[in-house]
XYZ file of C-alpha atoms in Angstrom:
585
model
C -36.394 6.583 8.140
C -35.118 6.072 4.323
C -36.024 9.284 2.537
C -35.764 7.504 -0.942
C -31.824 8.241 -1.526
C -30.813 5.755 0.422
C -30.606 4.841 4.050
C -27.192 5.997 3.790
C -27.339 8.949 2.764
C -28.791 12.425 4.668
C -29.346 16.310 3.355
C -26.284 16.938 5.691
C -23.850 14.555 3.767
C -24.855 14.689 0.218
C -22.937 15.418 -2.021
C -22.835 17.089 -5.686
C -24.862 14.434 -8.599
C -21.407 15.219 -10.273
C -19.456 13.880 -7.334
C -22.025 10.865 -6.851
C -20.594 7.566 -6.118
C -22.423 4.269 -6.151
C -21.172 1.272 -3.072
C -18.602 -1.268 -4.054
C -19.205 -4.243 -5.830
C -20.413 -6.952 -3.313
C -20.583 -10.699 -5.334
C -18.995 -12.252 -7.830
C -20.129 -15.185 -8.565
C -18.061 -17.822 -9.637
C -19.176 -21.470 -10.584
C -18.630 -24.679 -7.960
C -19.737 -27.784 -8.848
C -22.807 -29.312 -7.240
C -22.308 -32.881 -5.706
C -19.668 -35.393 -6.563
C -15.973 -34.988 -5.748
C -15.894 -31.626 -6.538
C -18.283 -31.193 -4.651
C -17.768 -27.324 -3.735
C -15.187 -26.492 -5.941
C -14.584 -24.564 -9.110
C -13.307 -27.858 -11.774
C -12.174 -24.805 -13.870
C -9.256 -23.884 -11.519
C -8.999 -26.607 -9.403
C -8.706 -29.364 -12.920
C -5.827 -27.292 -14.778
C -3.576 -26.447 -11.696
C -3.864 -30.096 -10.851
C -2.457 -31.038 -14.245
C 0.089 -28.111 -13.934
C 1.276 -29.584 -11.038
C 1.026 -33.052 -12.645
C 3.044 -32.045 -15.430
C 6.066 -30.510 -13.466
C 6.389 -33.531 -11.453
C 6.009 -36.144 -14.543
C 8.822 -34.023 -15.942
C 11.013 -33.101 -13.434
C 11.017 -37.197 -12.166
C 11.443 -39.078 -15.232
C 13.385 -36.609 -17.752
C 15.510 -34.898 -14.991
C 18.214 -33.946 -17.148
C 16.320 -32.580 -19.842
C 14.169 -30.922 -17.046
C 17.100 -29.614 -15.190
C 18.798 -28.164 -18.655
C 15.578 -26.410 -19.761
C 15.011 -24.513 -16.328
C 18.507 -23.166 -16.073
C 17.976 -21.774 -19.576
C 14.495 -20.228 -18.790
C 15.727 -18.938 -15.536
C 19.072 -17.360 -17.510
C 16.851 -15.326 -20.174
C 14.425 -14.317 -16.529
C 17.594 -13.198 -14.736
C 18.660 -11.174 -17.779
C 15.396 -9.754 -19.316
C 13.412 -9.099 -15.977
C 15.738 -8.285 -12.897
C 14.505 -5.297 -13.290
C 11.360 -5.298 -13.358
C 11.396 -7.561 -9.961
C 13.227 -4.939 -8.140
C 10.832 -2.226 -9.081
C 7.800 -3.888 -8.474
C 9.067 -4.629 -4.967
C 9.968 -1.294 -3.774
C 6.426 -0.155 -5.334
C 5.454 -2.376 -2.539
C 7.264 -1.019 -0.144
C 6.082 2.338 -0.863
C 2.496 1.170 -1.450
C 2.516 -0.087 2.237
C 4.142 2.549 3.869
C 1.437 5.121 2.019
C -1.215 3.013 3.403
C -0.261 3.215 6.876
C 0.120 6.740 7.146
C -3.035 7.587 4.704
C -5.217 8.268 7.886
C -8.557 8.244 6.372
C -7.044 4.669 4.907
C -5.556 3.426 8.071
C -8.545 3.067 10.070
C -10.808 1.673 7.806
C -11.318 -2.131 9.191
C -10.782 -5.036 7.528
C -14.318 -6.147 8.395
C -17.664 -4.487 9.243
C -18.038 -2.118 11.137
C -17.019 -2.999 14.887
C -15.761 -6.096 14.919
C -13.169 -6.718 15.991
C -9.458 -9.976 15.441
C -10.547 -13.044 15.891
C -6.444 -13.995 17.451
C -4.744 -12.663 20.392
C -1.966 -10.593 18.813
C -0.028 -13.251 20.151
C -1.559 -15.688 18.103
C -1.579 -13.193 15.024
C 2.490 -12.678 15.561
C 2.799 -16.239 16.119
C 1.055 -17.773 12.920
C 2.316 -14.943 10.682
C 6.011 -15.687 11.659
C 5.324 -19.459 11.347
C 3.935 -19.037 7.656
C 5.874 -16.409 6.262
C 9.476 -16.985 6.492
C 10.189 -19.590 9.901
C 11.448 -22.192 7.947
C 14.197 -20.188 6.295
C 15.308 -18.451 9.023
C 17.120 -21.497 11.011
C 19.333 -22.137 7.477
C 19.875 -18.741 6.483
C 19.514 -16.610 9.630
C 23.432 -17.724 10.154
C 24.377 -18.807 6.504
C 23.125 -16.075 4.391
C 25.789 -13.213 6.828
C 28.342 -15.745 6.556
C 28.110 -15.639 2.592
C 27.695 -11.933 2.375
C 30.516 -11.781 4.434
C 32.640 -13.396 2.021
C 30.722 -11.351 -1.105
C 28.841 -8.774 -1.405
C 28.426 -5.710 -3.573
C 30.822 -3.575 -1.414
C 33.365 -6.689 -1.878
C 33.112 -7.176 -5.465
C 33.880 -3.050 -6.149
C 36.672 -2.602 -3.501
C 34.409 -1.029 -0.869
C 35.411 -3.636 2.052
C 37.345 -6.348 2.296
C 36.307 -10.331 2.093
C 35.834 -12.173 5.470
C 37.387 -9.383 7.153
C 35.820 -7.149 10.145
C 35.199 -3.623 7.887
C 32.900 -5.956 5.958
C 30.613 -7.561 8.842
C 27.946 -4.458 8.876
C 27.735 -4.929 4.552
C 27.160 -8.711 5.328
C 23.963 -7.634 7.561
C 22.932 -4.297 5.596
C 22.230 -7.380 2.795
C 20.634 -9.970 4.744
C 18.325 -7.456 5.942
C 17.483 -6.113 2.428
C 16.138 -9.476 1.724
C 14.210 -10.360 4.896
C 13.117 -6.876 5.739
C 11.001 -4.569 4.602
C 10.650 -6.498 1.172
C 9.809 -9.497 1.657
C 7.071 -9.163 4.471
C 6.056 -5.823 1.388
C 4.866 -8.568 -0.501
C 2.877 -10.721 2.164
C 1.196 -7.572 3.176
C 0.084 -6.227 -0.724
C -1.054 -9.768 -1.453
C -2.810 -10.202 2.251
C -4.208 -6.482 2.694
C -5.879 -6.673 -0.648
C -7.583 -10.406 0.340
C -8.611 -9.395 3.170
C -10.048 -5.897 2.038
C -11.860 -7.661 -0.639
C -13.135 -10.674 1.336
C -14.216 -9.354 4.657
C -15.051 -5.589 3.807
C -17.004 -6.113 0.955
C -18.052 -9.829 1.188
C -16.157 -11.236 -2.062
C -14.719 -14.109 -2.044
C -11.622 -15.616 0.025
C -9.310 -15.542 -3.649
C -7.021 -14.301 -5.403
C -9.194 -12.789 -8.099
C -11.327 -11.093 -5.828
C -8.262 -8.568 -4.826
C -8.739 -7.349 -9.142
C -12.218 -6.625 -8.802
C -11.736 -2.876 -8.787
C -10.123 -3.273 -12.325
C -12.069 -5.846 -14.136
C -15.636 -5.875 -12.107
C -17.863 -8.867 -13.279
C -15.640 -10.042 -15.985
C -13.188 -12.413 -13.029
C -16.188 -14.817 -12.654
C -15.200 -15.984 -16.072
C -12.150 -17.232 -17.434
C -10.302 -14.043 -16.374
C -10.384 -14.882 -13.354
C -10.050 -18.629 -13.658
C -6.502 -17.602 -15.371
C -5.784 -15.187 -12.279
C -6.613 -18.268 -9.442
C -4.291 -20.816 -11.324
C -1.909 -19.235 -11.938
C -1.804 -17.556 -7.572
C -2.135 -21.775 -7.283
C 0.467 -22.387 -9.466
C 2.912 -19.896 -7.735
C 1.971 -20.607 -4.354
C 2.871 -24.663 -4.722
C 6.027 -23.766 -6.144
C 7.168 -20.779 -3.818
C 6.434 -23.146 -1.069
C 8.324 -26.133 -2.929
C 11.599 -24.342 -2.644
C 10.893 -23.377 1.152
C 10.082 -27.049 1.735
C 13.166 -27.872 0.091
C 15.680 -25.918 2.205
C 13.915 -27.599 4.627
C 14.148 -31.097 3.498
C 18.573 -30.529 3.813
C 18.281 -28.816 6.954
C 16.420 -31.825 7.964
C 18.429 -34.534 6.889
C 21.726 -32.725 8.305
C 19.910 -32.328 12.009
C 18.774 -36.031 11.782
C 22.392 -37.116 10.465
C 23.642 -34.591 13.732
C 21.735 -36.332 16.005
C 22.350 -39.945 15.113
C 20.553 -41.858 12.372
C 22.778 -42.812 9.475
C 22.510 -43.628 5.985
C 20.657 -40.237 5.078
C 23.830 -37.778 3.416
C 26.117 -39.050 1.045
C 30.114 -38.949 1.873
C 29.996 -35.393 0.230
C 27.039 -34.642 2.788
C 24.393 -34.426 0.802
C 21.086 -35.618 0.873
C 20.400 -39.036 -0.246
C 17.068 -39.938 -2.226
C 16.770 -42.118 0.923
C 17.327 -39.149 3.098
C 15.091 -36.602 0.813
C 12.161 -39.441 0.770
C 11.417 -39.791 4.244
C 12.389 -36.541 5.754
C 9.547 -35.174 2.988
C 7.305 -37.959 4.282
C 7.478 -37.059 7.993
C 7.035 -33.380 6.932
C 3.685 -33.724 4.649
C 2.878 -37.346 6.802
C 2.184 -34.391 9.923
C 1.060 -31.492 7.784
C -1.619 -33.112 6.522
C -3.114 -34.471 9.612
C -2.517 -30.782 10.349
C -4.058 -29.941 7.825
C -7.393 -31.385 8.404
C -7.880 -30.266 11.680
C -7.924 -26.837 10.435
C -6.570 -23.359 11.364
C -8.058 -22.936 14.765
C -6.477 -26.276 15.646
C -3.761 -27.804 14.365
C -1.855 -24.864 12.650
C -2.573 -22.252 15.885
C -0.843 -24.499 18.216
C 2.190 -25.687 15.469
C 2.756 -21.574 14.846
C 2.000 -20.894 19.133
C 4.788 -24.067 20.067
C 7.450 -22.816 17.059
C 7.410 -19.603 18.293
C 8.058 -20.621 21.789
C 10.858 -22.859 20.335
C 12.171 -19.712 18.382
C 12.901 -17.679 21.527
C 14.557 -20.853 23.420
C 16.907 -20.796 20.570
C 17.028 -17.433 20.448
C 17.532 -16.738 23.950
C 20.372 -19.456 23.547
C 22.029 -17.520 21.054
C 21.390 -14.002 23.079
C 22.780 -14.952 26.373
C 25.756 -17.437 25.703
C 26.099 -16.951 22.064
C 28.071 -13.525 20.678
C 25.542 -11.060 23.231
C 27.905 -7.738 22.240
C 28.260 -8.578 18.298
C 25.252 -9.359 18.314
C 23.863 -6.413 19.482
C 26.368 -4.348 17.872
C 25.725 -6.134 14.652
C 21.919 -5.681 14.846
C 21.861 -1.351 15.071
C 24.784 -1.122 12.815
C 23.128 -3.402 10.457
C 20.057 -2.128 10.894
C 21.328 1.532 10.213
C 23.442 0.892 6.923
C 20.242 -0.868 6.105
C 17.643 2.066 6.657
C 19.835 4.950 5.437
C 20.407 2.597 1.975
C 17.283 1.076 1.448
C 15.945 3.426 -1.372
C 19.332 2.817 -3.051
C 19.823 -0.710 -2.382
C 15.502 -1.704 -3.814
C 15.864 0.403 -6.660
C 19.578 0.111 -8.379
C 19.987 -2.774 -10.603
C 22.785 -3.921 -11.877
C 23.754 -3.904 -15.386
C 26.161 -7.010 -16.715
C 28.961 -5.251 -19.521
C 28.710 -9.475 -21.115
C 32.653 -9.851 -19.930
C 32.901 -12.743 -17.686
C 34.714 -11.381 -14.826
C 34.418 -8.058 -14.905
C 33.022 -6.007 -12.297
C 29.906 -5.293 -13.739
C 29.176 -9.111 -15.019
C 29.735 -10.009 -11.137
C 28.186 -7.330 -9.932
C 24.538 -8.217 -12.052
C 25.123 -12.130 -11.526
C 25.190 -11.424 -7.235
C 22.380 -9.367 -8.059
C 20.132 -12.390 -9.512
C 22.129 -14.970 -7.043
C 20.526 -13.090 -4.192
C 17.881 -9.874 -3.865
C 16.076 -11.011 -7.918
C 16.094 -14.730 -6.307
C 14.414 -13.840 -3.256
C 12.212 -11.045 -4.525
C 10.656 -14.518 -6.776
C 10.747 -16.078 -3.548
C 8.676 -14.069 -2.202
C 6.118 -13.114 -4.547
C 5.816 -16.708 -5.064
C 4.919 -17.362 -1.744
C 2.960 -14.381 -1.617
C -0.517 -15.767 -2.476
C 0.188 -18.615 0.297
C 1.170 -16.007 3.057
C -1.458 -13.083 2.184
C -4.266 -15.344 2.263
C -3.018 -16.868 5.230
C -2.777 -13.294 6.813
C -6.051 -12.418 5.362
C -7.633 -15.590 7.553
C -5.664 -14.384 10.298
C -6.746 -10.827 10.031
C -10.056 -9.922 10.195
C -10.786 -7.566 12.520
C -8.220 -4.832 12.211
C -7.247 -1.831 10.817
C -5.570 -1.525 7.830
C -2.935 0.778 9.568
C -2.446 -2.212 12.366
C -2.471 -4.953 9.396
C 0.097 -3.310 7.305
C 2.278 -1.953 10.678
C 1.850 -5.430 12.105
C 2.823 -7.834 8.586
C 5.864 -5.434 7.640
C 7.601 -4.137 10.428
C 6.938 -6.820 13.447
C 8.251 -9.726 11.648
C 11.360 -7.641 9.966
C 12.791 -6.890 13.320
C 11.823 -10.309 14.129
C 14.100 -11.473 11.072
C 16.361 -9.081 11.937
C 17.033 -10.327 15.377
C 17.749 -13.764 14.189
C 19.923 -12.353 12.040
C 21.949 -10.341 14.245
C 22.214 -12.862 16.975
C 22.101 -16.409 15.479
C 24.472 -15.255 12.302
C 26.391 -12.918 14.705
C 27.684 -15.417 16.920
C 28.532 -17.631 14.000
C 30.871 -14.852 12.114
C 32.018 -14.034 15.802
C 33.266 -17.799 16.446
C 34.865 -17.733 13.505
C 36.658 -14.046 13.253
C 37.185 -14.287 17.125
C 36.483 -17.410 18.755
C 38.703 -19.612 17.001
C 35.829 -22.398 15.036
C 38.533 -22.545 12.561
C 36.201 -23.219 9.281
C 33.701 -25.721 11.590
C 30.922 -23.467 10.938
C 31.953 -21.432 7.786
C 32.996 -24.793 5.669
C 29.665 -26.605 6.611
C 26.468 -26.923 4.218
C 23.923 -23.748 4.581
C 21.161 -25.959 5.753
C 24.139 -27.552 8.922
C 25.656 -24.713 9.893
C 23.524 -23.726 12.671
C 24.113 -27.817 13.840
C 27.770 -27.024 12.910
C 27.916 -24.009 15.360
C 25.749 -25.530 18.378
C 27.623 -28.375 18.455
C 30.636 -26.192 19.087
C 29.789 -23.908 21.217
C 28.070 -26.935 23.328
C 30.181 -30.065 22.700
C 33.413 -28.821 24.813
C 30.767 -28.458 27.736
C 28.982 -31.742 27.548
C 27.971 -33.869 24.202
C 24.596 -34.117 25.696
C 24.098 -30.710 25.460
C 24.810 -30.620 21.856
C 22.635 -33.719 21.013
C 20.006 -31.855 22.926
C 20.079 -28.632 20.729
C 20.057 -30.494 17.695
C 17.171 -32.730 19.100
C 15.396 -28.840 19.950
C 16.730 -27.314 16.563
C 15.057 -30.267 14.486
C 11.606 -30.457 16.308
C 11.677 -26.328 15.922
C 12.927 -27.048 11.930
C 10.163 -30.003 11.887
C 7.446 -27.525 13.242
C 7.872 -24.324 10.987
C 7.962 -26.792 7.417
C 3.966 -28.688 8.764
C 2.826 -24.531 9.518
C 3.710 -24.078 6.378
C 3.124 -26.696 4.252
C -0.803 -27.550 6.027
C -1.243 -23.570 5.994
C -0.737 -23.887 1.860
C -2.606 -26.697 1.370
C -5.043 -25.514 2.938
C -5.306 -22.215 1.324
C -4.696 -23.984 -2.405
C -7.940 -25.477 -1.413
C -9.576 -22.245 -0.355
C -8.327 -20.716 -3.813
C -9.397 -23.924 -5.722
C -13.668 -23.971 -3.887
C -13.568 -20.381 -4.885
C -13.064 -18.501 -1.281
C -14.786 -21.439 0.614
C -12.816 -21.567 4.647
C -15.246 -24.171 5.254
C -13.316 -28.240 5.669
C -12.506 -29.811 2.391
C -12.837 -33.332 1.968
C -9.900 -35.373 2.797
C -9.039 -36.635 -0.657
C -8.889 -32.729 -1.810
C -6.206 -32.144 1.097
C -4.108 -35.425 0.793
C -3.667 -35.023 -2.898
C -1.669 -31.163 -2.564
C -0.090 -32.826 0.328
C 1.322 -35.165 -1.739
C 1.337 -33.280 -4.932
C 3.135 -30.876 -2.806
C 5.846 -33.174 -1.664
C 6.568 -35.327 -4.958
C 6.887 -31.507 -6.879
C 9.455 -31.022 -3.763
C 11.296 -34.491 -3.860
C 11.315 -34.253 -8.162
C 12.980 -30.540 -8.262
C 15.616 -32.130 -5.588
C 16.399 -35.556 -7.530
C 16.903 -33.501 -10.823
C 18.565 -31.295 -9.713
C 18.797 -30.211 -5.930
C 17.398 -27.366 -4.390
C 18.738 -25.131 -7.340
C 15.978 -26.851 -9.503
C 13.326 -25.759 -7.107
C 15.011 -22.241 -7.319
C 14.431 -22.130 -10.770
C 10.500 -23.217 -11.452
C 9.542 -20.684 -8.735
C 11.400 -17.574 -10.393
C 9.857 -18.954 -13.515
C 6.358 -19.423 -12.079
C 6.263 -16.568 -9.460
C 6.730 -13.887 -12.933
C 3.206 -14.401 -13.939
C 2.047 -13.792 -10.455
C 3.686 -10.466 -10.100
C 1.782 -8.995 -12.997
C -1.485 -10.199 -10.597
C -0.150 -8.250 -7.923
C 1.169 -5.467 -8.938
C -2.530 -5.488 -10.305
C -4.146 -6.323 -6.797
C -1.525 -3.038 -5.646
C -3.100 -0.794 -8.261
C -7.022 -1.759 -7.077
C -6.059 -2.018 -3.885
C -5.398 1.906 -3.784
C -8.351 2.302 -6.073
C -10.806 1.243 -3.773
C -9.574 2.894 -0.541
C -9.873 5.550 -2.155
C -13.105 5.698 -3.413
C -14.203 4.053 -0.211
C -12.662 7.370 2.088
C -15.187 9.259 -0.897
C -17.672 7.361 0.046
C -17.406 7.359 3.489
C -17.370 11.559 3.153
C -20.672 11.162 0.901
C -22.120 8.939 3.505
C -22.401 6.087 1.226
C -21.915 2.539 2.270
C -18.975 0.705 1.620
C -19.264 -2.680 3.548
C -21.217 -5.727 2.586
C -23.657 -5.619 5.763
C -24.689 -2.215 4.912
C -25.669 -2.770 1.108
C -27.278 -5.813 1.780
C -29.618 -3.993 4.245
C -30.455 -1.795 1.389
C -32.989 -1.607 -1.647
C -31.975 -2.077 -5.162
C -33.509 0.590 -5.975
C -31.149 2.274 -3.544
C -27.738 0.953 -5.178
C -28.823 1.960 -8.848
C -27.982 5.676 -8.408
C -24.548 7.223 -8.567
C -21.890 6.563 -10.613
C -20.443 2.757 -11.016
C -17.350 2.482 -9.699
C -15.510 -0.188 -7.203
């Protein structure tokens, strides 16, 4: 029976009054509309987000030259003044993730109520995590990026290794692993863990603002919270647009390889018709999938693309550069792990002299690491909220290690054997530029054709079809997940089904953003818009990490003091029980 001090506190575990701590905040009132077109949505978030995205679309499509010039200028400013910020904040995210995994008291906390188990099997969990997080980019960059770094990276610029030489192979994979490894997944893990912790453990809305409650409390119910969620929606659309932009280029290349003519021009660049057709297919399928929800369409698509990924990866391991890839994986991983602190913290400073070593190093860092950190941060609200949605019931340690290490290792395997096969065929297999000279999105098709066409043309054609189907499942999974996540944020964290017009609007809006930016300046315009859009959300994410550390520290104190920290136990207490002690999150 309660003794007047709360059902959670007994004489044995009572703490001195100077150390009293109250249960955390478990309610955050966000006004949503009742009835009408925006029924269940926060108009203060949904409408501004739609206006901002609509302005970007109109600006990019109707004033392509002006928008391209302004975006390029803004991108230059950001790379000049915020490269260090992007570099160090991502390093901070990695440190926070490993600290939480190693912190015993924090690691065992459940992302849900006590005793709650996960909804999805580990295979489905990993499949959805990988497919939504990075899967699309793998088909382009697992081949293209090691090839690019073989030709240029900081070691070649400084004269330590030879561009295109065998002594530069390990460096090519070291830098590829940096961009697609722990840094990327730390961004996702911070956002996802924060949302899962505050939504499923504390019962707060499944929306970005909930992750800041330990710092700002109930003030997040008003304009401050609305701004946070609008920034997250805009960053999500631009981050996913970046992924779809690469995917559209590669899908057009694949459709051309399997015999559909008229999608590329004489230079191999996707035509406007090619872009429109590719986007119509992607967004049409993704909208249908989004209408079916996470448990049906998205789950089955994720499982399908994971199976197809294993088939394609198995082909590279068995019939590609098996030993070369094995060596690239372990040697590259060794260089990556031992160099991670230096690579994560070092900022190259330009001396302003075009063509100098310092200038080239700073330029390279802006083209590669800074661009990637902005991409992962812009992608984080989408992937993070999605990871939270599929990770309820898992522990903090299981979430961090599962979201940080397993997908990163999967990326390393892809880069080692897909990229390793491409490099080995060029250096030792007589490809003579067939792969290296192809466009980034076309490299994987050029490589498989070079491998299979001498055996039988139909084998090369069949492999191109498999890659196109795999690419489509990845693209559709990313797009439909993004549509669901954006609507969840707009609906103040409501995970329930949304009315069809809102699902369709964001599906069309996402397609228009990609089309508009591709038409106005190609993938470079999308990259620039994404780097700019990620900057304000990087500040939000930094605050989320600090808030998460504060919340977990206080919850470990609550456990020692016998004070409840999960919403189910707090809701079972009386009002009088909740008013004593120091109010803190």
